[in-house]
Tab-separated table of C-alpha atoms and ligand atoms in Angstrom:
chain	number	residue	atom	x	y	z
A	1	UNK	CA	-5.498	71.723	-52.347
A	2	UNK	CA	-5.615	70.995	-48.595
A	3	UNK	CA	-3.887	73.706	-46.593
A	4	UNK	CA	-1.767	73.228	-43.480
A	5	UNK	CA	-4.297	74.905	-41.207
A	6	UNK	CA	-7.239	72.734	-42.154
A	7	UNK	CA	-8.821	70.601	-39.469
A	8	UNK	CA	-11.640	68.105	-39.064
A	9	UNK	CA	-14.735	68.420	-36.929
A	10	UNK	CA	-15.812	64.871	-36.144
A	11	UNK	CA	-19.014	63.987	-34.316
A	12	UNK	CA	-19.372	60.473	-32.896
A	13	UNK	CA	-21.202	58.454	-35.557
A	14	UNK	CA	-22.290	54.937	-34.670
A	15	UNK	CA	-24.147	52.400	-36.815
A	16	UNK	CA	-22.862	53.540	-40.228
A	17	UNK	CA	-23.829	51.431	-43.196
A	18	UNK	CA	-22.596	51.301	-46.781
A	19	UNK	CA	-19.717	50.580	-49.116
A	20	UNK	CA	-16.298	52.199	-49.343
A	21	UNK	CA	-14.087	51.781	-52.399
A	22	UNK	CA	-10.399	51.555	-51.721
A	23	UNK	CA	-7.822	53.603	-53.680
A	24	UNK	CA	-4.511	52.392	-55.133
A	25	UNK	CA	-1.737	51.547	-52.672
A	26	UNK	CA	0.467	54.486	-51.663
A	27	UNK	CA	3.326	52.164	-50.736
A	28	UNK	CA	3.171	50.524	-54.130
A	29	UNK	CA	2.791	53.746	-56.087
A	30	UNK	CA	5.892	55.382	-54.558
A	31	UNK	CA	8.461	52.689	-55.489
A	32	UNK	CA	6.861	52.160	-58.909
A	33	UNK	CA	7.132	55.908	-59.595
A	34	UNK	CA	10.842	55.705	-58.660
A	35	UNK	CA	11.279	52.644	-60.896
A	36	UNK	CA	10.128	54.555	-63.987
A	37	UNK	CA	13.611	56.143	-63.892
A	38	UNK	CA	14.980	52.811	-65.112
A	39	UNK	CA	13.799	53.484	-68.678
A	40	UNK	CA	13.787	56.394	-71.122
A	41	UNK	CA	10.482	55.187	-72.601
A	42	UNK	CA	7.102	56.451	-71.294
A	43	UNK	CA	5.364	54.496	-68.510
A	44	UNK	CA	1.637	54.709	-67.865
A	45	UNK	CA	0.383	53.959	-64.353
A	46	UNK	CA	-3.235	53.248	-63.437
A	47	UNK	CA	-4.859	53.476	-60.010
A	48	UNK	CA	-2.332	55.953	-58.606
A	49	UNK	CA	-3.899	57.614	-55.542
A	50	UNK	CA	-4.114	61.413	-55.475
A	51	UNK	CA	-2.005	61.999	-52.376
A	52	UNK	CA	0.517	64.521	-51.069
A	53	UNK	CA	3.266	61.863	-50.975
A	54	UNK	CA	2.654	61.041	-54.645
A	55	UNK	CA	2.755	64.752	-55.545
A	56	UNK	CA	6.089	65.174	-53.798
A	57	UNK	CA	7.637	62.181	-55.633
A	58	UNK	CA	6.408	63.669	-58.925
A	59	UNK	CA	7.798	67.118	-58.053
A	60	UNK	CA	11.178	65.499	-57.460
A	61	UNK	CA	11.028	63.749	-60.832
A	62	UNK	CA	10.143	66.999	-62.577
A	63	UNK	CA	13.156	68.689	-60.978
A	64	UNK	CA	15.348	65.911	-62.429
A	65	UNK	CA	13.934	66.628	-65.900
A	66	UNK	CA	11.056	64.109	-66.181
A	67	UNK	CA	7.929	64.738	-68.202
A	68	UNK	CA	4.930	64.054	-65.936
A	69	UNK	CA	1.206	64.127	-66.715
A	70	UNK	CA	-1.149	63.228	-63.875
A	71	UNK	CA	-4.840	63.008	-64.678
A	72	UNK	CA	-6.926	59.842	-64.598
A	73	UNK	CA	-3.683	58.052	-65.502
A	74	UNK	CA	-0.141	58.957	-64.549
A	75	UNK	CA	2.288	59.151	-67.477
A	76	UNK	CA	5.997	59.580	-66.811
A	77	UNK	CA	8.774	59.822	-69.356
A	78	UNK	CA	12.380	60.029	-68.268
A	79	UNK	CA	14.211	60.598	-71.565
A	80	UNK	CA	15.658	63.985	-70.611
A	81	UNK	CA	17.047	63.527	-67.118
A	82	UNK	CA	19.559	66.327	-66.549
A	83	UNK	CA	20.157	66.132	-62.803
A	84	UNK	CA	21.107	63.183	-60.590
A	85	UNK	CA	20.744	64.993	-57.261
A	86	UNK	CA	17.477	64.675	-55.338
A	87	UNK	CA	16.616	68.167	-54.068
A	88	UNK	CA	16.944	68.421	-50.317
A	89	UNK	CA	13.849	70.488	-49.529
A	90	UNK	CA	11.589	67.963	-51.301
A	91	UNK	CA	13.420	64.886	-50.026
A	92	UNK	CA	13.011	66.100	-46.472
A	93	UNK	CA	9.234	65.917	-46.887
A	94	UNK	CA	9.126	62.251	-47.820
A	95	UNK	CA	11.252	59.358	-46.706
A	96	UNK	CA	10.439	57.315	-49.830
A	97	UNK	CA	12.535	59.789	-51.862
A	98	UNK	CA	15.459	57.524	-50.942
A	99	UNK	CA	13.969	55.014	-53.411
A	100	UNK	CA	15.340	57.110	-56.271
A	101	UNK	CA	18.916	56.126	-55.379
A	102	UNK	CA	18.826	52.538	-56.712
A	103	UNK	CA	17.276	53.418	-60.093
A	104	UNK	CA	19.596	56.441	-60.599
A	105	UNK	CA	22.761	54.436	-59.959
A	106	UNK	CA	21.498	51.569	-62.097
A	107	UNK	CA	20.705	53.693	-65.149
A	108	UNK	CA	23.063	56.677	-64.847
A	109	UNK	CA	25.859	55.088	-62.737
A	110	UNK	CA	25.420	57.845	-60.176
A	111	UNK	CA	22.843	59.223	-57.768
A	112	UNK	CA	22.778	61.617	-54.832
A	113	UNK	CA	20.115	61.651	-52.091
A	114	UNK	CA	20.027	63.748	-48.916
A	115	UNK	CA	20.755	61.799	-45.732
A	116	UNK	CA	17.454	60.799	-44.173
A	117	UNK	CA	16.791	62.544	-40.880
A	118	UNK	CA	14.822	61.122	-37.981
A	119	UNK	CA	11.099	61.200	-38.506
A	120	UNK	CA	7.929	61.225	-36.501
A	121	UNK	CA	7.805	57.476	-35.993
A	122	UNK	CA	11.404	56.945	-34.977
A	123	UNK	CA	14.881	56.619	-36.331
A	124	UNK	CA	14.873	55.427	-39.951
A	125	UNK	CA	18.435	54.835	-41.168
A	126	UNK	CA	19.461	53.734	-44.694
A	127	UNK	CA	22.386	51.527	-43.747
A	128	UNK	CA	20.857	48.380	-45.268
A	129	UNK	CA	20.256	50.104	-48.622
A	130	UNK	CA	23.856	51.344	-48.689
A	131	UNK	CA	25.402	48.043	-47.591
A	132	UNK	CA	23.628	46.354	-50.502
A	133	UNK	CA	24.728	48.965	-53.036
A	134	UNK	CA	28.333	48.652	-51.845
A	135	UNK	CA	28.173	44.877	-52.280
A	136	UNK	CA	27.011	45.548	-55.845
A	137	UNK	CA	30.168	47.535	-56.485
A	138	UNK	CA	28.967	51.079	-55.867
A	139	UNK	CA	31.240	53.562	-54.171
A	140	UNK	CA	29.092	55.168	-51.500
A	141	UNK	CA	30.140	58.276	-49.610
A	142	UNK	CA	28.252	60.240	-47.008
A	143	UNK	CA	29.256	63.908	-47.016
A	144	UNK	CA	27.702	67.227	-46.029
A	145	UNK	CA	24.286	65.710	-45.442
A	146	UNK	CA	24.180	63.801	-48.737
A	147	UNK	CA	24.752	60.225	-49.833
A	148	UNK	CA	26.470	59.857	-53.194
A	149	UNK	CA	26.591	56.440	-54.872
A	150	UNK	CA	28.730	55.932	-57.983
A	151	UNK	CA	29.872	53.024	-60.103
A	152	UNK	CA	31.057	52.127	-63.605
A	153	UNK	CA	28.320	49.494	-63.718
A	154	UNK	CA	26.632	47.713	-60.864
A	155	UNK	CA	27.367	44.002	-60.638
A	156	UNK	CA	25.314	41.164	-59.227
A	157	UNK	CA	25.900	40.287	-55.568
A	158	UNK	CA	24.653	38.095	-52.728
A	159	UNK	CA	23.025	40.353	-50.159
A	160	UNK	CA	21.735	39.278	-46.764
A	161	UNK	CA	19.565	41.932	-45.129
A	162	UNK	CA	19.927	42.154	-41.336
A	163	UNK	CA	16.234	43.060	-41.186
A	164	UNK	CA	13.601	42.565	-43.920
A	165	UNK	CA	13.429	46.297	-44.721
A	166	UNK	CA	10.780	47.161	-47.286
A	167	UNK	CA	12.673	50.158	-48.677
A	168	UNK	CA	16.056	48.402	-48.836
A	169	UNK	CA	14.518	45.399	-50.613
A	170	UNK	CA	12.873	47.699	-53.182
A	171	UNK	CA	15.922	49.921	-53.740
A	172	UNK	CA	18.221	46.930	-54.248
A	173	UNK	CA	15.739	45.107	-56.482
A	174	UNK	CA	15.518	48.164	-58.738
A	175	UNK	CA	19.292	48.663	-58.751
A	176	UNK	CA	19.878	45.010	-59.660
A	177	UNK	CA	17.609	45.029	-62.735
A	178	UNK	CA	20.289	46.758	-64.850
A	179	UNK	CA	23.340	45.267	-63.100
A	180	UNK	CA	25.778	42.866	-64.686
A	181	UNK	CA	25.004	39.348	-63.486
A	182	UNK	CA	22.685	37.972	-60.830
A	183	UNK	CA	21.781	39.463	-57.470
A	184	UNK	CA	20.243	37.465	-54.650
A	185	UNK	CA	18.564	39.305	-51.773
A	186	UNK	CA	18.088	37.098	-48.714
A	187	UNK	CA	15.891	37.921	-45.733
A	188	UNK	CA	14.030	40.176	-48.161
A	189	UNK	CA	10.805	41.905	-47.130
A	190	UNK	CA	7.723	39.982	-48.307
A	191	UNK	CA	5.126	42.766	-48.487
A	192	UNK	CA	2.543	42.669	-51.329
A	193	UNK	CA	3.916	46.020	-52.554
A	194	UNK	CA	7.201	44.246	-53.315
A	195	UNK	CA	5.335	41.727	-55.458
A	196	UNK	CA	3.677	44.641	-57.273
A	197	UNK	CA	7.091	46.209	-57.909
A	198	UNK	CA	8.397	42.860	-59.233
A	199	UNK	CA	5.427	42.653	-61.611
A	200	UNK	CA	6.068	46.191	-62.873
A	201	UNK	CA	9.794	45.539	-63.372
A	202	UNK	CA	9.170	42.259	-65.184
A	203	UNK	CA	6.684	43.957	-67.532
A	204	UNK	CA	9.485	46.427	-68.310
A	205	UNK	CA	11.657	43.471	-69.320
A	206	UNK	CA	13.501	42.818	-66.053
A	207	UNK	CA	14.177	39.316	-64.739
A	208	UNK	CA	13.031	39.256	-61.113
A	209	UNK	CA	11.855	36.135	-59.246
A	210	UNK	CA	10.817	35.360	-55.709
A	211	UNK	CA	9.090	38.554	-54.506
A	212	UNK	CA	6.632	37.550	-51.791
A	213	UNK	CA	9.201	35.100	-50.384
A	214	UNK	CA	12.315	35.985	-48.413
A	215	UNK	CA	14.697	35.243	-51.286
A	216	UNK	CA	14.558	37.436	-54.374
A	217	UNK	CA	16.702	36.704	-57.417
A	218	UNK	CA	17.354	39.362	-60.054
A	219	UNK	CA	19.240	38.711	-63.265
A	220	UNK	CA	20.438	41.968	-64.778
A	221	UNK	CA	19.476	42.991	-68.318
A	222	UNK	CA	20.891	45.751	-70.571
A	223	UNK	CA	17.795	47.874	-70.949
A	224	UNK	CA	14.194	48.185	-69.816
A	225	UNK	CA	11.185	49.450	-71.738
A	226	UNK	CA	8.121	51.619	-71.071
A	227	UNK	CA	4.910	49.809	-70.033
A	228	UNK	CA	1.408	50.261	-68.620
A	229	UNK	CA	0.790	48.955	-65.102
A	230	UNK	CA	-2.080	49.044	-62.615
A	231	UNK	CA	-1.217	49.576	-58.935
A	232	UNK	CA	-2.661	47.127	-56.366
A	233	UNK	CA	-5.312	48.297	-53.860
A	234	UNK	CA	-4.180	49.903	-50.621
A	235	UNK	CA	-4.356	47.249	-47.882
A	236	UNK	CA	-3.662	49.787	-45.128
A	237	UNK	CA	-6.494	52.038	-46.276
A	238	UNK	CA	-8.764	48.962	-46.363
A	239	UNK	CA	-7.616	47.891	-42.901
A	240	UNK	CA	-8.321	51.379	-41.563
A	241	UNK	CA	-11.961	51.200	-42.755
A	242	UNK	CA	-12.283	47.713	-41.272
A	243	UNK	CA	-11.154	48.890	-37.862
A	244	UNK	CA	-13.384	51.974	-38.133
A	245	UNK	CA	-16.390	49.682	-38.740
A	246	UNK	CA	-15.524	47.594	-35.688
A	247	UNK	CA	-15.027	50.685	-33.481
A	248	UNK	CA	-18.315	52.344	-34.475
A	249	UNK	CA	-20.536	49.222	-34.522
A	250	UNK	CA	-21.075	49.824	-38.213
A	251	UNK	CA	-21.761	47.452	-41.088
A	252	UNK	CA	-19.399	48.284	-43.920
A	253	UNK	CA	-18.389	46.632	-47.165
A	254	UNK	CA	-14.885	47.579	-48.245
A	255	UNK	CA	-14.590	46.940	-51.970
A	256	UNK	CA	-11.843	46.747	-54.574
A	257	UNK	CA	-9.460	44.952	-52.193
A	258	UNK	CA	-7.326	41.785	-52.224
A	259	UNK	CA	-8.623	39.975	-49.094
A	260	UNK	CA	-5.496	37.795	-48.867
A	261	UNK	CA	-3.487	40.956	-48.032
A	262	UNK	CA	-5.808	41.637	-45.100
A	263	UNK	CA	-5.584	38.288	-43.299
A	264	UNK	CA	-3.682	39.540	-40.234
A	265	UNK	CA	-6.128	42.413	-39.705
A	266	UNK	CA	-9.182	40.171	-40.289
A	267	UNK	CA	-7.878	37.645	-37.739
A	268	UNK	CA	-7.411	40.290	-35.035
A	269	UNK	CA	-10.787	41.914	-35.692
A	270	UNK	CA	-12.480	38.524	-35.351
A	271	UNK	CA	-10.615	37.958	-32.070
A	272	UNK	CA	-11.891	41.361	-30.960
A	273	UNK	CA	-15.448	40.142	-31.589
A	274	UNK	CA	-16.297	41.801	-34.933
A	275	UNK	CA	-18.123	39.822	-37.594
A	276	UNK	CA	-15.931	39.578	-40.719
A	277	UNK	CA	-16.723	38.022	-44.097
A	278	UNK	CA	-15.086	38.377	-47.499
A	279	UNK	CA	-15.467	37.547	-51.189
A	280	UNK	CA	-13.190	37.794	-54.238
A	281	UNK	CA	-12.535	41.529	-53.963
A	282	UNK	CA	-14.403	42.712	-50.878
A	283	UNK	CA	-14.433	42.447	-47.106
A	284	UNK	CA	-17.420	43.124	-44.872
A	285	UNK	CA	-17.033	44.093	-41.238
A	286	UNK	CA	-19.913	44.321	-38.799
A	287	UNK	CA	-18.921	45.818	-35.474
A	288	UNK	CA	-20.470	44.450	-32.265
A	289	UNK	CA	-21.296	46.321	-29.072
A	290	UNK	CA	-18.830	44.244	-27.072
A	291	UNK	CA	-15.190	44.621	-28.084
A	292	UNK	CA	-12.919	41.921	-26.664
A	293	UNK	CA	-9.315	42.668	-25.629
A	294	UNK	CA	-6.590	41.375	-27.953
A	295	UNK	CA	-2.785	41.136	-27.783
A	296	UNK	CA	-0.841	42.151	-30.882
A	297	UNK	CA	2.790	42.320	-31.963
A	298	UNK	CA	3.524	44.244	-35.148
A	299	UNK	CA	5.895	42.546	-37.555
A	300	UNK	CA	7.001	42.553	-41.180
A	301	UNK	CA	4.449	40.991	-43.581
A	302	UNK	CA	2.654	38.609	-43.249
A	303	UNK	CA	2.638	39.657	-39.580
A	304	UNK	CA	0.322	42.339	-38.255
A	305	UNK	CA	1.353	45.588	-40.036
A	306	UNK	CA	2.937	48.395	-38.037
A	307	UNK	CA	0.986	50.768	-40.303
A	308	UNK	CA	-2.231	49.426	-38.679
A	309	UNK	CA	-0.995	49.653	-35.082
A	310	UNK	CA	-2.348	53.131	-34.225
A	311	UNK	CA	-5.784	52.346	-35.671
A	312	UNK	CA	-6.253	49.020	-33.858
A	313	UNK	CA	-4.933	50.599	-30.673
A	314	UNK	CA	-7.720	53.192	-30.960
A	315	UNK	CA	-10.261	50.346	-31.230
A	316	UNK	CA	-8.853	48.491	-28.208
A	317	UNK	CA	-9.231	51.548	-25.954
A	318	UNK	CA	-12.926	50.538	-25.940
A	319	UNK	CA	-12.426	46.809	-25.239
A	320	UNK	CA	-13.845	45.068	-22.187
A	321	UNK	CA	-10.490	44.202	-20.629
A	322	UNK	CA	-6.776	44.836	-21.077
A	323	UNK	CA	-4.905	44.491	-24.394
A	324	UNK	CA	-1.154	44.572	-24.989
A	325	UNK	CA	0.345	45.939	-28.191
A	326	UNK	CA	4.015	45.465	-28.815
A	327	UNK	CA	5.594	47.529	-31.630
A	328	UNK	CA	8.100	45.285	-33.398
A	329	UNK	CA	9.132	47.490	-36.337
A	330	UNK	CA	9.637	51.122	-35.292
A	331	UNK	CA	11.190	52.459	-32.107
A	332	UNK	CA	8.932	55.456	-31.480
A	333	UNK	CA	5.489	54.866	-32.898
A	334	UNK	CA	3.154	55.764	-30.045
A	335	UNK	CA	2.602	59.516	-30.571
A	336	UNK	CA	-1.154	58.893	-30.855
A	337	UNK	CA	-1.277	57.545	-27.289
A	338	UNK	CA	-1.076	60.975	-25.635
A	339	UNK	CA	-3.890	62.239	-27.883
A	340	UNK	CA	-6.093	59.199	-27.211
A	341	UNK	CA	-5.606	59.793	-23.479
A	342	UNK	CA	-7.145	63.252	-23.949
A	343	UNK	CA	-10.233	61.446	-25.173
A	344	UNK	CA	-10.387	59.312	-22.033
A	345	UNK	CA	-8.310	56.286	-23.067
A	346	UNK	CA	-6.378	54.438	-20.367
A	347	UNK	CA	-3.009	53.490	-21.889
A	348	UNK	CA	0.329	52.819	-20.204
A	349	UNK	CA	3.513	52.910	-22.256
A	350	UNK	CA	6.626	50.908	-21.471
A	351	UNK	CA	9.197	51.457	-24.209
A	352	UNK	CA	7.803	49.675	-27.282
A	353	UNK	CA	4.823	48.177	-25.434
A	354	UNK	CA	1.403	49.732	-24.862
A	355	UNK	CA	-0.871	48.331	-22.161
A	356	UNK	CA	-4.422	49.373	-23.003
A	357	UNK	CA	-7.067	49.077	-20.322
A	358	UNK	CA	-10.428	49.333	-22.039
A	359	UNK	CA	-12.795	52.127	-20.961
A	360	UNK	CA	-16.597	52.188	-21.463
A	361	UNK	CA	-16.425	55.252	-23.706
A	362	UNK	CA	-14.188	57.854	-25.339
A	363	UNK	CA	-15.171	61.511	-25.211
A	364	UNK	CA	-14.623	64.030	-28.008
A	365	UNK	CA	-11.643	66.389	-27.491
A	366	UNK	CA	-9.174	68.644	-29.340
A	367	UNK	CA	-6.373	66.440	-30.613
A	368	UNK	CA	-3.437	66.665	-33.013
A	369	UNK	CA	-2.287	64.127	-35.603
A	370	UNK	CA	1.514	63.932	-35.479
A	371	UNK	CA	1.911	61.379	-38.275
A	372	UNK	CA	-0.076	59.656	-41.002
A	373	UNK	CA	-1.410	56.545	-39.255
A	374	UNK	CA	-1.832	58.400	-35.958
A	375	UNK	CA	-4.158	60.696	-37.903
A	376	UNK	CA	-6.211	57.687	-39.054
A	377	UNK	CA	-6.371	56.396	-35.475
A	378	UNK	CA	-7.704	59.727	-34.248
A	379	UNK	CA	-10.370	59.826	-36.975
A	380	UNK	CA	-11.497	56.362	-35.819
A	381	UNK	CA	-11.457	57.429	-32.166
A	382	UNK	CA	-13.400	60.600	-33.032
A	383	UNK	CA	-16.097	58.615	-34.826
A	384	UNK	CA	-16.317	56.114	-31.963
A	385	UNK	CA	-16.381	58.804	-29.234
A	386	UNK	CA	-19.269	60.609	-27.626
A	387	UNK	CA	-19.464	64.268	-28.648
A	388	UNK	CA	-17.217	66.285	-30.907
A	389	UNK	CA	-13.538	65.892	-31.700
A	390	UNK	CA	-11.488	68.628	-33.351
A	391	UNK	CA	-8.587	67.038	-35.201
A	392	UNK	CA	-5.636	69.196	-36.208
A	393	UNK	CA	-2.660	68.173	-38.310
A	394	UNK	CA	-4.744	66.620	-41.074
A	395	UNK	CA	-2.073	67.423	-43.625
A	396	UNK	CA	-0.555	64.241	-42.205
A	397	UNK	CA	-3.740	62.333	-43.069
A	398	UNK	CA	-3.776	63.702	-46.624
A	399	UNK	CA	-0.294	62.267	-47.200
A	400	UNK	CA	-1.720	58.777	-47.315
A	401	UNK	CA	-5.526	58.785	-47.560
A	402	UNK	CA	-7.390	59.998	-50.641
A	403	UNK	CA	-10.476	62.001	-49.553
A	404	UNK	CA	-11.018	60.048	-46.340
A	405	UNK	CA	-13.492	62.678	-45.116
A	406	UNK	CA	-15.565	62.452	-48.316
A	407	UNK	CA	-15.523	58.640	-48.287
A	408	UNK	CA	-16.812	58.633	-44.700
A	409	UNK	CA	-19.436	61.316	-45.379
A	410	UNK	CA	-20.860	59.077	-48.116
A	411	UNK	CA	-21.675	56.373	-45.567
A	412	UNK	CA	-23.232	58.869	-43.182
A	413	UNK	CA	-20.387	59.854	-40.884
A	414	UNK	CA	-20.356	63.361	-39.439
A	415	UNK	CA	-16.923	64.535	-40.419
A	416	UNK	CA	-16.272	67.963	-41.817
A	417	UNK	CA	-13.094	69.590	-43.189
A	418	UNK	CA	-12.833	73.223	-42.173
A	419	UNK	CA	-10.353	76.021	-42.564
A	420	UNK	CA	-8.345	77.614	-39.765
A	421	UNK	CA	-10.583	79.562	-37.446
A	422	UNK	CA	-13.947	78.262	-38.699
A	423	UNK	CA	-16.357	77.247	-35.929
A	424	UNK	CA	-18.619	74.229	-35.972
B	501	UD1	C1	7.876	51.076	-45.503
B	501	UD1	C2	6.534	51.754	-45.672
B	501	UD1	C3	5.986	52.210	-44.328
B	501	UD1	C4	5.950	51.039	-43.344
B	501	UD1	C5	7.300	50.333	-43.291
B	501	UD1	C6	7.273	49.060	-42.463
B	501	UD1	C7	6.715	52.699	-47.899
B	501	UD1	C8	6.814	53.901	-48.741
B	501	UD1	N1	6.704	52.880	-46.558
B	501	UD1	O1	8.767	52.050	-44.968
B	501	UD1	O2	4.685	52.725	-44.536
B	501	UD1	O3	5.641	51.520	-42.069
B	501	UD1	O4	7.729	49.964	-44.615
B	501	UD1	O5	6.283	48.197	-42.921
B	501	UD1	O6	6.595	51.601	-48.389
B	501	UD1	N2	15.828	50.004	-41.112
B	501	UD1	C9	17.159	50.042	-40.785
B	501	UD1	N3	18.073	50.278	-41.789
B	501	UD1	C10	17.694	50.479	-43.094
B	501	UD1	C11	16.324	50.432	-43.401
B	501	UD1	C12	15.416	50.191	-42.381
B	501	UD1	O7	17.539	49.873	-39.626
B	501	UD1	O8	18.575	50.677	-43.947
B	501	UD1	C13	14.826	49.777	-40.017
B	501	UD1	C14	13.933	50.987	-39.806
B	501	UD1	O9	14.517	51.926	-38.971
B	501	UD1	C15	12.687	50.374	-39.217
B	501	UD1	C16	12.628	48.996	-39.886
B	501	UD1	O10	13.938	48.750	-40.408
B	501	UD1	O11	12.818	50.212	-37.831
B	501	UD1	C17	11.606	48.897	-41.005
B	501	UD1	O12	11.855	49.869	-41.977
B	501	UD1	P1	11.535	49.647	-43.518
B	501	UD1	O13	10.908	48.309	-43.721
B	501	UD1	O14	12.756	49.953	-44.290
B	501	UD1	O15	10.453	50.777	-43.756
B	501	UD1	P2	10.345	51.768	-44.973
B	501	UD1	O16	10.709	51.090	-46.232
B	501	UD1	O17	11.003	53.049	-44.628
């Protein structure tokens, strides 16, 4: 198991060549794991990535009384749930633990989750989740750091989200599957992971329509059953490899993907001068020596994903000209900027906007990853830089990337995981 003190030694590695296979989507796996609480029958999940965030969700389930087996497949059975309170020390480690609230209230008429705190990428409240649950007839109280939602039985409601929140859409969709009557979620998030959750719920016997559009309609049923479901590929992992290829002038095939989910990233990489082609389940990116500046605004899907902002920002530090990135989803997602500056990047921050003046080269340095996607950005910068980068805080990388170091070693990158005090 990766330890907290592990770090990466990364030596600039240009001209890599080969194929990288993408793992299952973290952001699909987490809500689907929460949704298994909606049935007492066993569920079998395929393509679940082996990640810290997944482990934490499973530890929470075990504390509630679930039977969990995680090998090649993940099997979960929730027929002996004996606790409806999500333990605080585990919940604090992962924001997606709030996704247990909808399923708990739907099946057991009650659920308790710790109040989410701030996190590394900005304030992340739950008001939209709670507003929706209240409209569905739940009594929601916030007390002593916990949110308790209770009801006799949830009932269908018309919910208009003020912002297309991914988590709120998922929580309310799950809650509505066992409610009495029909729920309509308007201004719903349209991310592919929401379509995956709809597919899983419908296999279980739910009646959900419209995921992938901004109106989702759920007709409640009395019970759901256990099923087998395969998680979609991780589009953010795929996008990270694509940007890495462009930044290191490499020629990489990223396989096992759904190219349609990668359109926004492909478009921006082409604008930046990379050569991009794709087939049924692969994308190929060939990086060029000249990187052109590009302006980007992150937005909910199908806009450019905020989860790809740090990585593409790392690429644009090497562009021939000035790029502007505007962060449209989170209020404090530029922690990687300070670290990239240590490597020679020229970036000016003005609130949610980064002005990136391209430099001819980055130079290896000691840097720290403060959050998951910042970690990916610093790996990319380290591979694109001249000399050696020492990256600390890789426990943040392991939350969302399965063996990224091993995957990159296989295509020839010089990246090595070491313990604490080890020298290169
Ligand atoms: C999910 C993803 C995360 C991604 C994010 C945006 C998972 C497990 N995580 O997070 O990787 O970065 O979508 O694509 O799928 N908001 C509110 N009130 C709420 C809920 C959200 O104001 O009740 C705000 C947030 O503060 C944030 C924005 O809405 O500024 C987007 O958040 P949301 O879409 O809910 O993100 P998550 O579901 O937490």
